[in-house]
Structures are given as structure tokens and as C-alpha cells.
Coordinates of C-alpha atoms in Angstrom, one line a residue:
X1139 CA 18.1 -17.3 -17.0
X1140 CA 18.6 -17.4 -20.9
X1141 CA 21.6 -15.3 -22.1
X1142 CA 18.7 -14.1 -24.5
X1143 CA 16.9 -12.2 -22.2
X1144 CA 18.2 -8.8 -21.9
X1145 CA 19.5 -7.9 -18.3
X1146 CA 18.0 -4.7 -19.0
X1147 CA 14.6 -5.0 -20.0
X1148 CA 12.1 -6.9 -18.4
X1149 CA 11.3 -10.0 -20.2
X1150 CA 8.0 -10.7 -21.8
X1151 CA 7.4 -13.2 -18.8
X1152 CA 7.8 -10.5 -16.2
X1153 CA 6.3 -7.7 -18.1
X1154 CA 3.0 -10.3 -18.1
X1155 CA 3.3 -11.6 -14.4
X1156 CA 3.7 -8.0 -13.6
X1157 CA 0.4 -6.4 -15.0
X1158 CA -1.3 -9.8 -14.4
X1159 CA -0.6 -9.6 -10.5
X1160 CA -1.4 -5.1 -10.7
X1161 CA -4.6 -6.1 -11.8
X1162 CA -5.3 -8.7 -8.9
X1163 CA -4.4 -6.3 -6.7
X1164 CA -6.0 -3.8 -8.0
X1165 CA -9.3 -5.6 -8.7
X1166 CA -9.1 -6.6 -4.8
X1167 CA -8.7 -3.0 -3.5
X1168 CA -11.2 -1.7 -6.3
X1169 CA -14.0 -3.8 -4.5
X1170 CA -12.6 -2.4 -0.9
X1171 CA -12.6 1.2 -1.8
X1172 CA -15.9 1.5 -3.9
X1173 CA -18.5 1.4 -1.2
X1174 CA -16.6 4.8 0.7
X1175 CA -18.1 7.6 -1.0
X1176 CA -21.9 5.9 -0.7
X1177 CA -22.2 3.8 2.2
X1178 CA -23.6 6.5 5.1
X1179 CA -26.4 7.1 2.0
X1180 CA -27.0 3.7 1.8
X1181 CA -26.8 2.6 5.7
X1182 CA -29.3 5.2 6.2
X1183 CA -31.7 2.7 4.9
X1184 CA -30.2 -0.4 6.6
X1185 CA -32.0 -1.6 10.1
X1186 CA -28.9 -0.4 12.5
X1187 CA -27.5 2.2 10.2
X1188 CA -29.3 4.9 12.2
X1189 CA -26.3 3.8 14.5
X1190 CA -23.2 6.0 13.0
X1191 CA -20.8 3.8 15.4
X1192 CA -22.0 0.4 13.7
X1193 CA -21.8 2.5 10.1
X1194 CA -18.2 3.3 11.4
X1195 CA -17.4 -0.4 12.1
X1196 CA -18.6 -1.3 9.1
X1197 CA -16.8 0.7 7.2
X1198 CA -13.8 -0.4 9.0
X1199 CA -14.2 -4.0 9.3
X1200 CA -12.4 -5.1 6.6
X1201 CA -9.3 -3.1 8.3
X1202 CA -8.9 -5.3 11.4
X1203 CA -8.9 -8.2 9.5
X1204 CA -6.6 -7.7 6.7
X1205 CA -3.6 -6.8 9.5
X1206 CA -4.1 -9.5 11.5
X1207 CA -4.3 -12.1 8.6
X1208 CA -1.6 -10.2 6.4
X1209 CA 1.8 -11.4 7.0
X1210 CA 0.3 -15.1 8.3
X1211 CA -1.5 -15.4 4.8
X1212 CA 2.6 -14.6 3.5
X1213 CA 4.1 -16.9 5.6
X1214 CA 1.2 -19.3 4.6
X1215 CA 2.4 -18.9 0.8
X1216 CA 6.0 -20.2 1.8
X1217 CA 4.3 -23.4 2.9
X1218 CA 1.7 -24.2 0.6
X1219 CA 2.3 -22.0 -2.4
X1220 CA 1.4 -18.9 -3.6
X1221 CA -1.4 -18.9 -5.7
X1222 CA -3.3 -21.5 -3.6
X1223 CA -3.0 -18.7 -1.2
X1224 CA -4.5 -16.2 -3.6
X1225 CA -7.1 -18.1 -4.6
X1226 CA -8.3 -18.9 -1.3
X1227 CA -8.2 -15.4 -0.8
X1228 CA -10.0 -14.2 -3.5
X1229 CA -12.5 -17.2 -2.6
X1230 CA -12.9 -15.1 0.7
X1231 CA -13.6 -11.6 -0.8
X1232 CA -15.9 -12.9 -3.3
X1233 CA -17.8 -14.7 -0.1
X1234 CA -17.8 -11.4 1.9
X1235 CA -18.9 -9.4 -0.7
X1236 CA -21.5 -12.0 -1.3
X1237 CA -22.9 -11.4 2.4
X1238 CA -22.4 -7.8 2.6
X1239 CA -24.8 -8.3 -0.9
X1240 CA -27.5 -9.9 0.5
X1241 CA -27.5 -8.2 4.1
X1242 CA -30.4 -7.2 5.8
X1243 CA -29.2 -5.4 8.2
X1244 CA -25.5 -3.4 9.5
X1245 CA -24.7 -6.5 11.2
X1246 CA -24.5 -8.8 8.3
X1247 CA -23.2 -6.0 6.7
X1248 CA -20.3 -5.8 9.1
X1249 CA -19.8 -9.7 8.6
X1250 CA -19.2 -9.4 5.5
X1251 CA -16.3 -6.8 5.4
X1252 CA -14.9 -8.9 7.9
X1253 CA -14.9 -11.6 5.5
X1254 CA -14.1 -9.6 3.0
X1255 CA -11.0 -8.4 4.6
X1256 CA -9.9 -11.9 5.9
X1257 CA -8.8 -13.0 2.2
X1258 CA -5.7 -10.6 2.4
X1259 CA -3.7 -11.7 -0.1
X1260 CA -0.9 -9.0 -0.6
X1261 CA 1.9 -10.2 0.9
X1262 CA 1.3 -13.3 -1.0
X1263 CA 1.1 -11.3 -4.5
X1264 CA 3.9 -9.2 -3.7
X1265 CA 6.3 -12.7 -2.9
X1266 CA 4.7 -14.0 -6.4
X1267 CA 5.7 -11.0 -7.8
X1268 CA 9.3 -11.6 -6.4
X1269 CA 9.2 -15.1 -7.8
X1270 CA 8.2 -14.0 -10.8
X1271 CA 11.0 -11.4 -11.5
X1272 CA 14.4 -11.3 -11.6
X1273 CA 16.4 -8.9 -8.8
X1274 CA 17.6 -6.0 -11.3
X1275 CA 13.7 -5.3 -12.2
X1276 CA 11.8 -6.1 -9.2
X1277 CA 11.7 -2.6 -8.1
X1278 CA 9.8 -1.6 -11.7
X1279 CA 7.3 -4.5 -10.4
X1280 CA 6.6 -3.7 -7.0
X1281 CA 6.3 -0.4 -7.9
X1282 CA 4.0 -0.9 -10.5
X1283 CA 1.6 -3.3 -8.1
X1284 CA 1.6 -0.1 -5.4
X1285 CA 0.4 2.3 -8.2
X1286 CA -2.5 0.4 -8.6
X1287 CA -3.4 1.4 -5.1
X1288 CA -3.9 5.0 -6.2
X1289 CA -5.4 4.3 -9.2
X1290 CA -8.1 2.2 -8.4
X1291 CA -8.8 4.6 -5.3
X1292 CA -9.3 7.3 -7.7
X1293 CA -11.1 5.6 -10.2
X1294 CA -13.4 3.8 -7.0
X1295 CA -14.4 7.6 -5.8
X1296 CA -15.6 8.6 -9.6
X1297 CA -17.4 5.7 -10.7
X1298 CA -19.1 4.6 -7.1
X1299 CA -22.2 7.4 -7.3
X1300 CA -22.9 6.2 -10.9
X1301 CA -22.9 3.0 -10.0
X1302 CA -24.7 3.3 -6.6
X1303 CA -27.4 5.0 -8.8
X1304 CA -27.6 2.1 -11.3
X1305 CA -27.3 -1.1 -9.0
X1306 CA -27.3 0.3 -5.8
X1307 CA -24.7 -0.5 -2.7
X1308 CA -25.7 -4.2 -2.6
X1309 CA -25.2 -4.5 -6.3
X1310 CA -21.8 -2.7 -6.0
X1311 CA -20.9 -5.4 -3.4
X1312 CA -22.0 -8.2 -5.5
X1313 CA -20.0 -6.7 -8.8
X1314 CA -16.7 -6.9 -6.1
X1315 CA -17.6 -10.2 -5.8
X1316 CA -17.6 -11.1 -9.3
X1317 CA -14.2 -9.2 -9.8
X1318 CA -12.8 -11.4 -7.2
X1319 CA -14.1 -14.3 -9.4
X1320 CA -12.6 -13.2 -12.5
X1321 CA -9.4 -12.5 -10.9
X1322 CA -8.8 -16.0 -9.6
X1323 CA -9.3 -16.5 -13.6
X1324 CA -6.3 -14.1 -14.3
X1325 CA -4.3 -15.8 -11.4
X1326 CA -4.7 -19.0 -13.2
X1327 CA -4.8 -18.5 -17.1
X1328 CA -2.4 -14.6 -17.1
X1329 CA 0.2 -15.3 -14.3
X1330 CA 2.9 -17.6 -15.3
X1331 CA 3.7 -20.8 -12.3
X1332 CA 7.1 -19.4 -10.2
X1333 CA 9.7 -22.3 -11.6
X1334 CA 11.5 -22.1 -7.8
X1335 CA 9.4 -20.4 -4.9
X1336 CA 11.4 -19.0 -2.3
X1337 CA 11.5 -16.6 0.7
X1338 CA 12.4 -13.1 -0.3
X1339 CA 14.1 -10.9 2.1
X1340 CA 12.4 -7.9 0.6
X1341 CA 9.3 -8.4 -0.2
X1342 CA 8.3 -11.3 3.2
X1343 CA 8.5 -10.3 7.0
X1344 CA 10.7 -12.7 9.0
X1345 CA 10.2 -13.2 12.6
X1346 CA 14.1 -12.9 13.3
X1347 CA 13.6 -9.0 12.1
X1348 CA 10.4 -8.2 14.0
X1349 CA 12.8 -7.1 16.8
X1350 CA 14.9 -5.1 15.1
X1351 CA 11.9 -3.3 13.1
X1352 CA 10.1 -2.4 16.0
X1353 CA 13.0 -0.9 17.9
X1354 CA 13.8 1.8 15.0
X1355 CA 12.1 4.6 16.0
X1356 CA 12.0 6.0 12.6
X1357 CA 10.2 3.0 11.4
X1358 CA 7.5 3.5 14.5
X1359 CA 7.3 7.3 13.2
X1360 CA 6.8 6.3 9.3
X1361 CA 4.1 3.6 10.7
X1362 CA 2.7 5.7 13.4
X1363 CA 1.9 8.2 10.4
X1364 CA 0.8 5.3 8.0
X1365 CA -1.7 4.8 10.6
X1366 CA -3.1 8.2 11.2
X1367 CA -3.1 8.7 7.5
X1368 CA -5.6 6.2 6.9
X1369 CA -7.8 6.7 10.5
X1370 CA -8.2 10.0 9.5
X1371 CA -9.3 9.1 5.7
X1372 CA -11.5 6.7 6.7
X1373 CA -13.4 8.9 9.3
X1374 CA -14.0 11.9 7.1
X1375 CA -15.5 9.4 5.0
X1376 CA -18.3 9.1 7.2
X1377 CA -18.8 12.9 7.2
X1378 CA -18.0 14.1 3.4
X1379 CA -20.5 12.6 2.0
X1380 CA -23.3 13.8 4.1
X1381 CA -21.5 17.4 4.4
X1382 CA -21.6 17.6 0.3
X1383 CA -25.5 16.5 0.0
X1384 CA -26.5 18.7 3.0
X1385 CA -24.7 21.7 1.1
X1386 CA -27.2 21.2 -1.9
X1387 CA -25.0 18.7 -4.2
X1388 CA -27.1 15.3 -4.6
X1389 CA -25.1 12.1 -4.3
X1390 CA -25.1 11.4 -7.7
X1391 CA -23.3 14.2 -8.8
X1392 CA -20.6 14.2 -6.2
X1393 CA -18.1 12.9 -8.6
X1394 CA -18.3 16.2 -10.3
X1395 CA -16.5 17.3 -7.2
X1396 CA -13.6 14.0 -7.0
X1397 CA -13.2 13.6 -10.5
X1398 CA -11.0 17.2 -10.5
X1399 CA -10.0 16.9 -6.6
X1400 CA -8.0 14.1 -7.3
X1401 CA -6.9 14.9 -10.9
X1402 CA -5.3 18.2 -9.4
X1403 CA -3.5 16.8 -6.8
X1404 CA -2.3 14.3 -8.1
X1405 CA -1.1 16.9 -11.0
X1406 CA -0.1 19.0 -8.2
X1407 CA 2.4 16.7 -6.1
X1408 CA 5.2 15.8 -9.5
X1409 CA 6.9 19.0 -8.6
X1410 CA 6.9 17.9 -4.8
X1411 CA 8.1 14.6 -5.4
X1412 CA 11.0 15.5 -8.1
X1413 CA 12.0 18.6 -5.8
X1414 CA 12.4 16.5 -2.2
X1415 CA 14.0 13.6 -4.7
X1416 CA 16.4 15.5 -6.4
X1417 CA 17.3 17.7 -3.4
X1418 CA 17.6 15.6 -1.0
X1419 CA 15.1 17.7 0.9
X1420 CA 12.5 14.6 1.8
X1421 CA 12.2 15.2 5.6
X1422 CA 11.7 18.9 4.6
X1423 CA 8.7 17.9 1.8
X1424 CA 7.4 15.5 4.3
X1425 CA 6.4 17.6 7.1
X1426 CA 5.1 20.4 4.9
X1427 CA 2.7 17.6 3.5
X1428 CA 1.7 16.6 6.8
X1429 CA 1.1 20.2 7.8
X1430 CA -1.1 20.6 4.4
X1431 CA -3.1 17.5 5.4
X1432 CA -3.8 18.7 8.9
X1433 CA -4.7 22.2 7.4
X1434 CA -7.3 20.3 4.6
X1435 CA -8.5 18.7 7.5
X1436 CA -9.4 21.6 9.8
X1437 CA -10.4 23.5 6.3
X1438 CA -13.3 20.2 6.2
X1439 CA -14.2 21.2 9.6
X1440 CA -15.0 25.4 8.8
X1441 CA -16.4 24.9 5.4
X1442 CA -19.3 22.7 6.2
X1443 CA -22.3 24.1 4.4
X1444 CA -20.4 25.2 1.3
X1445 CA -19.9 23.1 -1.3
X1446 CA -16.6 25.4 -3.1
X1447 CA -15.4 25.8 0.6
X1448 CA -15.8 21.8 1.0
X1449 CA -14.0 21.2 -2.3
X1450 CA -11.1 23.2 -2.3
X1451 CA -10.8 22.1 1.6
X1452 CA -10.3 18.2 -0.1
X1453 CA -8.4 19.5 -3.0
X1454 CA -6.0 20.7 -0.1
X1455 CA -6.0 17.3 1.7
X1456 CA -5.8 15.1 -1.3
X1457 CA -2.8 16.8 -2.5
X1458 CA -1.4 16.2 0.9
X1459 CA -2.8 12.7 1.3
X1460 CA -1.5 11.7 -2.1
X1461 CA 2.4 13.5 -1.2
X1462 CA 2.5 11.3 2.0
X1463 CA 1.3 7.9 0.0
X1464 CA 3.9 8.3 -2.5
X1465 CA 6.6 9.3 0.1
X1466 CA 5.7 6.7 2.9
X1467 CA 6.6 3.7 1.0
X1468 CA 10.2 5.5 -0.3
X1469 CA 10.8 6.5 3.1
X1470 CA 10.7 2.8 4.3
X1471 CA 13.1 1.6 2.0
X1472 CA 15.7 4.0 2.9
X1473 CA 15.6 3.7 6.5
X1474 CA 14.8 -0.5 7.0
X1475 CA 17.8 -2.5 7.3
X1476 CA 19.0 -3.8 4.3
X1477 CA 18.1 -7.3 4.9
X1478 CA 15.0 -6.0 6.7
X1479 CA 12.8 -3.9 3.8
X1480 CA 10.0 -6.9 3.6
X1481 CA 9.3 -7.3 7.4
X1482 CA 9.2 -3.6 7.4
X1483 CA 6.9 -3.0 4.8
X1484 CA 4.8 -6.0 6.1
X1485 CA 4.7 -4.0 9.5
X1486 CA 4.0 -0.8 7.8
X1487 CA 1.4 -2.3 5.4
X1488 CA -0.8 -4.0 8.5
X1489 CA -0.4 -0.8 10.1
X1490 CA -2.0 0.9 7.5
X1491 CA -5.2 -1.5 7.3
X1492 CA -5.6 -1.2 11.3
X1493 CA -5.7 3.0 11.3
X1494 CA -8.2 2.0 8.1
X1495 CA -10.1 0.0 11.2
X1496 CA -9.6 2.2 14.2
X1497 CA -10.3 5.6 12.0
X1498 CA -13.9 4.6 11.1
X1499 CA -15.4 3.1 14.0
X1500 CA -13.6 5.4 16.8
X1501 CA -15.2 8.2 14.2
X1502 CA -17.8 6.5 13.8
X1503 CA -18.2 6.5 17.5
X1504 CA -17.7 9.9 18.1
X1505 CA -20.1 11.4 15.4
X1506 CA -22.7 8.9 17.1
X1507 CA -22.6 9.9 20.8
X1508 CA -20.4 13.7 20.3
X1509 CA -21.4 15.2 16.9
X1510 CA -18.9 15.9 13.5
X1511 CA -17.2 18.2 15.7
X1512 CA -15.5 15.7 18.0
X1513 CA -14.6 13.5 14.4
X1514 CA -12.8 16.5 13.3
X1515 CA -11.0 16.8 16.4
X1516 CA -10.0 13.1 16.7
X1517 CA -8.4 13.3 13.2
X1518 CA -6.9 16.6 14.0
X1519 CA -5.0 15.3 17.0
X1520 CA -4.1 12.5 15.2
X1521 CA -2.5 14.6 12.9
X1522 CA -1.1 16.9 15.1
X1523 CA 0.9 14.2 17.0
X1524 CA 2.2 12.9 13.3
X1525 CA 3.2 16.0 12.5
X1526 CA 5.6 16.1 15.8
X1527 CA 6.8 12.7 15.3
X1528 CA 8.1 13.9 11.9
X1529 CA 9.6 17.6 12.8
X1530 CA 11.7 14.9 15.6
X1531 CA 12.6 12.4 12.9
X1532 CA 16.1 11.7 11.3
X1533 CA 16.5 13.3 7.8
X1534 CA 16.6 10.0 5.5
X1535 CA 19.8 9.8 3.7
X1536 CA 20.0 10.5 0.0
X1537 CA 20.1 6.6 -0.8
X1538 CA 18.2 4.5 -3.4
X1539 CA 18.0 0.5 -3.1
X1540 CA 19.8 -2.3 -5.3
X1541 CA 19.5 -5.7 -6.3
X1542 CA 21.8 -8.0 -8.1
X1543 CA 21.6 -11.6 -8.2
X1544 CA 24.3 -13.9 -6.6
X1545 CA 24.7 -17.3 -7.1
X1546 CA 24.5 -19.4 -4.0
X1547 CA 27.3 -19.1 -1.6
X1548 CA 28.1 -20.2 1.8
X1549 CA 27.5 -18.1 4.9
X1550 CA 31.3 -17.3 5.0
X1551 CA 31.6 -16.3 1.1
X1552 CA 28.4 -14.2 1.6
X1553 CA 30.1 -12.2 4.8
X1554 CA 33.6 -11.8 2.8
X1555 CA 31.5 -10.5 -0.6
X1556 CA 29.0 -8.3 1.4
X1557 CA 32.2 -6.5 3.4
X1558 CA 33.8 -6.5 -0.2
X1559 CA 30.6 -4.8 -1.6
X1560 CA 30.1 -2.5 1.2
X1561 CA 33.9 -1.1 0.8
X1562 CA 33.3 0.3 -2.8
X1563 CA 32.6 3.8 -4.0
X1564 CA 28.8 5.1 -2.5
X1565 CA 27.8 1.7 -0.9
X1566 CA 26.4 2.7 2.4
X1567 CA 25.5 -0.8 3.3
X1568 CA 25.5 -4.2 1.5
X1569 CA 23.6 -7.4 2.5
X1570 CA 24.7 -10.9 0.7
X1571 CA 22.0 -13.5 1.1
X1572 CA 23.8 -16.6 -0.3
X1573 CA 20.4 -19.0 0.1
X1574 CA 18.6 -16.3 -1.7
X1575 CA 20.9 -15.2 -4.2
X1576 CA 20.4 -11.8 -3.8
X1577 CA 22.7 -9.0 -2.6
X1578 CA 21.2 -6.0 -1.6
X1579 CA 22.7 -2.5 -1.5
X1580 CA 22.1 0.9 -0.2
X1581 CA 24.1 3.6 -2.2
X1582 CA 24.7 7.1 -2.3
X1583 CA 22.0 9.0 -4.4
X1584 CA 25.2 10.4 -6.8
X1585 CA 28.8 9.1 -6.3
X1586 CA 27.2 5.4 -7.0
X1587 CA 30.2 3.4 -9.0
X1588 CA 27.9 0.8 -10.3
X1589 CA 30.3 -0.3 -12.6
X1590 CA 33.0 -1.4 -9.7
X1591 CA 29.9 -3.7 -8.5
X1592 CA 29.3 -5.2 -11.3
X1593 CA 33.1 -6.2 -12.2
X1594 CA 33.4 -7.3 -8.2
X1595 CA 30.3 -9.9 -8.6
X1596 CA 31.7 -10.8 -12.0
X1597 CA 35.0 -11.6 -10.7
X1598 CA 32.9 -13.7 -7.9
X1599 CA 30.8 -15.4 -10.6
X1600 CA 34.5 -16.6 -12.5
X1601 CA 35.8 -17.6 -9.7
X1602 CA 32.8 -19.9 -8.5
X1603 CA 32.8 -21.4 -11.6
X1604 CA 36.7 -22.0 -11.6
X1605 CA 35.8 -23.9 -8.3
X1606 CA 32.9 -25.9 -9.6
X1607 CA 35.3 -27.0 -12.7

């Protein structure tokens, strides 16, 4: 790296791989999230959407796909490269959206989210975006890629009724194809070409850390939740809809009632956040957001018929929903292993897309042969059994994570400097990858002497070059 690059700042080159890849993402989930505030109107009019389990699958599809091909589309980027990976990808959405575009029926509509969700590309953006970035600011980036998640989900449920009015659902699907198009040109002509593409312990799962992931049974709590999360989302979204235009508010103007929703809980959850942050009082935070969602929930279950009664029922789940998506991911990186955060976020991540899956068509299922009731019910025991989990988890410690570049050692040199590391002031634990040249640190929230860190790895640096003289 040129000494003229600050260590502090991101470079120009970062900054730009950094929004480049967000808005991949972004553009990608965009064209998944769309269609869920005005697909039971449209299926309505489908041959088979009568059928609320096959509207539920489709709904889903793209779920069951996206975890099984998630991590295998990462580990394919390690072999082959990343951006071919990306582009194939993005080659896949833009064919499943193409299908679900020009479908006649639920089936082909079905085939195409299944398509759709076969081009999972995020493990392979998020190991671009590791090649892409140097260790110190790779948090910023990764970060930055997740919050286009929420963004594009909120900006999805305000646009989609305007634009299901303008082009309709198959012309909504054939815009997320396009996107897909022009983000193959971003990939291309916006991203720069990694110089040296390697495996990142952070951001990639490895198969020699599958055992240990699964085995933590904090982990199966923050993924069992991941997964309810996102069932239970996904099946109300067969409900809300309908419940909002049968209470007298057409389906056009239903993003009079998300566009405040989601810009007051969002507003609503900073205090939240900074409060369980500051104080150390995450575990407590976390299950009083869980116990909000299940109450939103049940609140969607006694307000049907009113639309004030509906709304402030999703103003209270949103502002649960959107507590627990910004606290799930923090969560994981404080409790994974230190040389185990990307096979644990990959785990957590395909978790997430298979409750997307299994939310909508077992609700789907259950509003076809047992009414709304019984979907309320499935979502509420899914919650319920969350919100056990959590009151039985560990409290997470009060750490944050750290990265500082290494340069490459032996497996000896990289044991001596990680016990080295581990032994200063607020370390909790410290990982040396010397074929990565990366060390990675869990410290102490305050107490943190930074400073000893840097002057140990300095000292390390000086005396590898000594050698190599």
C-alpha cells in the first residue's frame, strides 16, 4: 500500500469499490423485496393464485434458493474469481425476473423466483469487498453494504404500489431485471479489479469452522431468531396487504401507511441502539425487542378491520423488526470465534433466506387450508420460542472487533504474535492469520490500549525486515 494513502481514511479506491459493490447489492435485494407489498393483489389474477399456498411459495421461492447456493457461490469466487461470479449471478436474476415477467401462470411465476434466487451473489460481493479494502476499514465497508439492506427494503415498500399501478407486477419484475443488467455494468466499469484475491477469514465460511459454529449454542439462538424473524415477515406479507384494502384503504395508497411506519421506527430504535451499546445492556434491549415484535404481531392479529389499529400494530413491529436487524448482525461478531466471524455470518445469512422460504409458504399454507388465524398463530409461536431462546442466552460481552494487517508469517511466528497480542491491556482474544495477513482482535469495549498494539506489530514489522535484510 502507498505510504500516501492515509491509514485513516479510506482511500479514494475503497470509498469507490465500497458504494459501487452497496449498490449491487442493493439493486439485487431492491428487485427481491419489491413485489411483497403487491403480489397477493396481483396473484389474485394469476391462474393458481386462487391457491394462497402456491402464492406463499411463490413468495418464498427465491429463499430456498439463495441458502443453498450462498456459501457455494463464495467458495465458487475463490476458484474462479469474483466478479465472474457476480456476473453470472446477476445473469441469473435478470433471467428469473425475465420469467416471473412473462408468466402465465403461479407456476412460472414460482420458477422464476427460484431463478431469481439461484444468482446469490453475497458472499461473493462481501469477499470482493474484502479484497477491495484494507483491514483497518473493512468494518466501514461491510457495514455500509448491510445498510443497504434496510434501505432498499424501505424504499421497496414505498415505491412498489406506485409502480404496481404504473406497470403492473410483471413490469415490476421486468424493471428488476434490467437493474440486474445495469448492475453487471457497475461491476465492470465502477468496481476496481482486486490486485491479489484471497480467502478472508471474515467475510468467507470455511468448512474447518462449520463444526465449531454449529456447536455454539449462542450462535444456534442468534440464527434460530434470524430465522423466525424473516418466517414471520414474510408470512404477514401474505395477510397485510389484503387486511389494509379490506379495511377500506385501496392498494395504491398503502404507502401512505409504510412511508411513516418505517420512518418512525427507524427514528425510534437510535436511542435503543446507543442505550444497549453504551451500557452494555444488549441481552437486555434484545429481548425487549423481541417481546415488542411478538406484541406488533398479535396487535396484526386483533386489529384486522381497522386501518389506525393495523398501522400503529406495524409501527409496533417495524420498530421491533428493525431493533433486531441492526442487533443480529453485532451480536454475531461478538460471540463467533475470532477466526470464525465469516463462516458464522455465512451460516447466519442462509439462515435468514430459508425462514424468508419456510415463512411464506408454511403461511401460505395455513391461510389456504386454516384461515389468517392459524398464520397469526404460526408466527406467534415462532416468536414465542425466540423469545425463550433469548431470556436463556449468554449476555454478549462488551467487546468490539479489530483488524490490523500483518505481513506474512509462519504458523509458529503467527502463534508467538497472537499469544503476544492476546496478553496486552483489553485483548480478550487475538487470531494471527499469517497466509492472510490479518490479525484479528476482540477487545474490551473501554480499557482497549490500542496504542500497545500498534507498537507490538511495529516492533514485529522491524524485526521482519531486519530478517529479510
Amino acid at each position: 500500500m502507498s505510504a500516501s494513502i492515509s491509514p485513516e481514511k479510506m482511500s479514494q479506491s475503497e470509498l469507490r469499490a465500497t458504494a459501487g459493490l452497496a449498490s449491487v447489492y442493493g439493486l439485487r435485494m431492491f428487485g427481491l423485496f419489491i413485489i411483497l407489498p403487491v403480489f397477493a393483489f396481483y396473484a389474485e389474477h394469476l391462474p393458481g393464485g386462487n391457491n394462497y399456498a402456491l402464492v406463499g411459495i411463490a413468495l418464498g421461492a427465491y429463499g430456498l434458493t439463495q441458502a443453498i447456493l450462498q456459501i457455494p457461490m463464495g467458495w465458487l469466487s475463490d476458484r474462479i474469481g469474483r466478479k465472474p461470479v457476480i456476473y453470472f449471478g446477476l445473469i441469473l436474476f435478470a433471467i428469473g425476473s425475465l420469467v416471473a415477467a412473462m408468466a402465465t401462470d403461479i407456476y412460472w411465476v414460482i420458477f422464476g423466483r427460484i431463478i431469481q434466487g439461484a444468482g446469490a451473489i453475497s458472499a461473493a460481493i462481501m469477499a470482493l469487498a474484502a479484497d477491495l479494502t484494507r483491514e483497518e476499514h473493512r468494518t466501514k465497508a461491510m457495514a455500509t453494504i448491510g445498510m443497504t439492506i434496510g434501505t432498499v427494503f424501505a424504499l421497496s415498500l414505498i415505491v412498489a404500489p406506485a409502480l404496481n399501478q404504473w406497470i403492473g407486477v410483471p413490469g415490476i419484475f421486468a424493471m428488476t431485471g434490467l437493474l440486474a443488467l445495469a448492475a453487471i455494468f457497475i461491476v465492470k466499469n465502477v468496481i476496481p479489479d482486486p490486485q491479489i484475491s484471497r480467502f478472508h477469514s471474515d467475510t468467507e465460511a470455511s468448512t474447518e469452522s462449520f463444526g465449531s459454529v454449529l456447536r455454539n449454542t449462542q450462535l444456534l439462538r442468534l440464527n434460530y431468531g434470524i430465522f423466525a424473524l424473516h418466517a414471520t415477515l414474510m408470512a404477514l406479507w401474505l395477510i397485510v396487504p389484503l387486511t389494509l384494502r379490506e379495511a377500506g384503504k385501496p392498494a395504491e395508497d398503502h404507502w401512505q401507511i409504510y412511508l411513516p411506519v418505517l420512518f418512525f421506527s427507524m427514528l425510534l430504535i437510535i436511542p435503543a441502539i446507543i442505550y444497549g451499546e453504551k451500557k452494555a445492556k444488549l441481552k437486555q434491549v434484545f429481548i425487549a425487542a423481541i417481546a415488542l415484535l411478538l406484541c406488533g404481531q398479535i396487535a396484526l392479529a386483533l386489529t384486522v378491520g381497522s386501518i389506525w389499529g393495523t398501522t400503529l400494530a406495524l409501527l409496533i413491529f417495524f420498530v421491533a423488526f428493525n431493533l433486531l436487524e441492526a442487533s443480529l448482525p453485532s451480536l454475531i461478531s461478538k460471540i463467533a470465534p475470532v477466526g470464525a466471524k465469516g463462516t458464522a455470518i455465512g451460516v447466519y445469512s442462509s439462515t435468514q433466506f430459508l425462514g424468508a422460504f419456510v415463512g411464506a409458504a408454511i403461511g401460505g399454507y395455513l391461510m389456504e387450508h386454516h384461515g389468517s388465524l392459524a398464520l397469526y398463530l404460526f408466527c406467534s409461536g415462532l416468536l414465542a420460542i425466540w423469545l425463550t431462546f433469548a431470556c436463556t442466552m449468554k449476555a454478549p460481552a462488551a467487546v468490539r472487533s479489530k483488524m490490523y494487517h500483518v505481513d506474512e508469517i509462519d504458523i509458529e511466528k503467527s502463534q508467538r504474535l497472537s499469544l503476544q497480542l492476546a496478553a496486552l491491556p483489553g485483548v480478550r482474544e487475538a487470531l494471527v492469520l499469517g497466509d492472510e495477513r490479518v490479525a484479528f482482535l476482540k477487545v474490551d469495549m473501554n480499557g482497549f490500549d490500542e496504542e500497545g498494539v500498534n507498537k507490538l506489530l511495529e516492533v514485529r514489522e522491524e524485526e521482519a525486515n531486519g530478517i529479510s535484510q
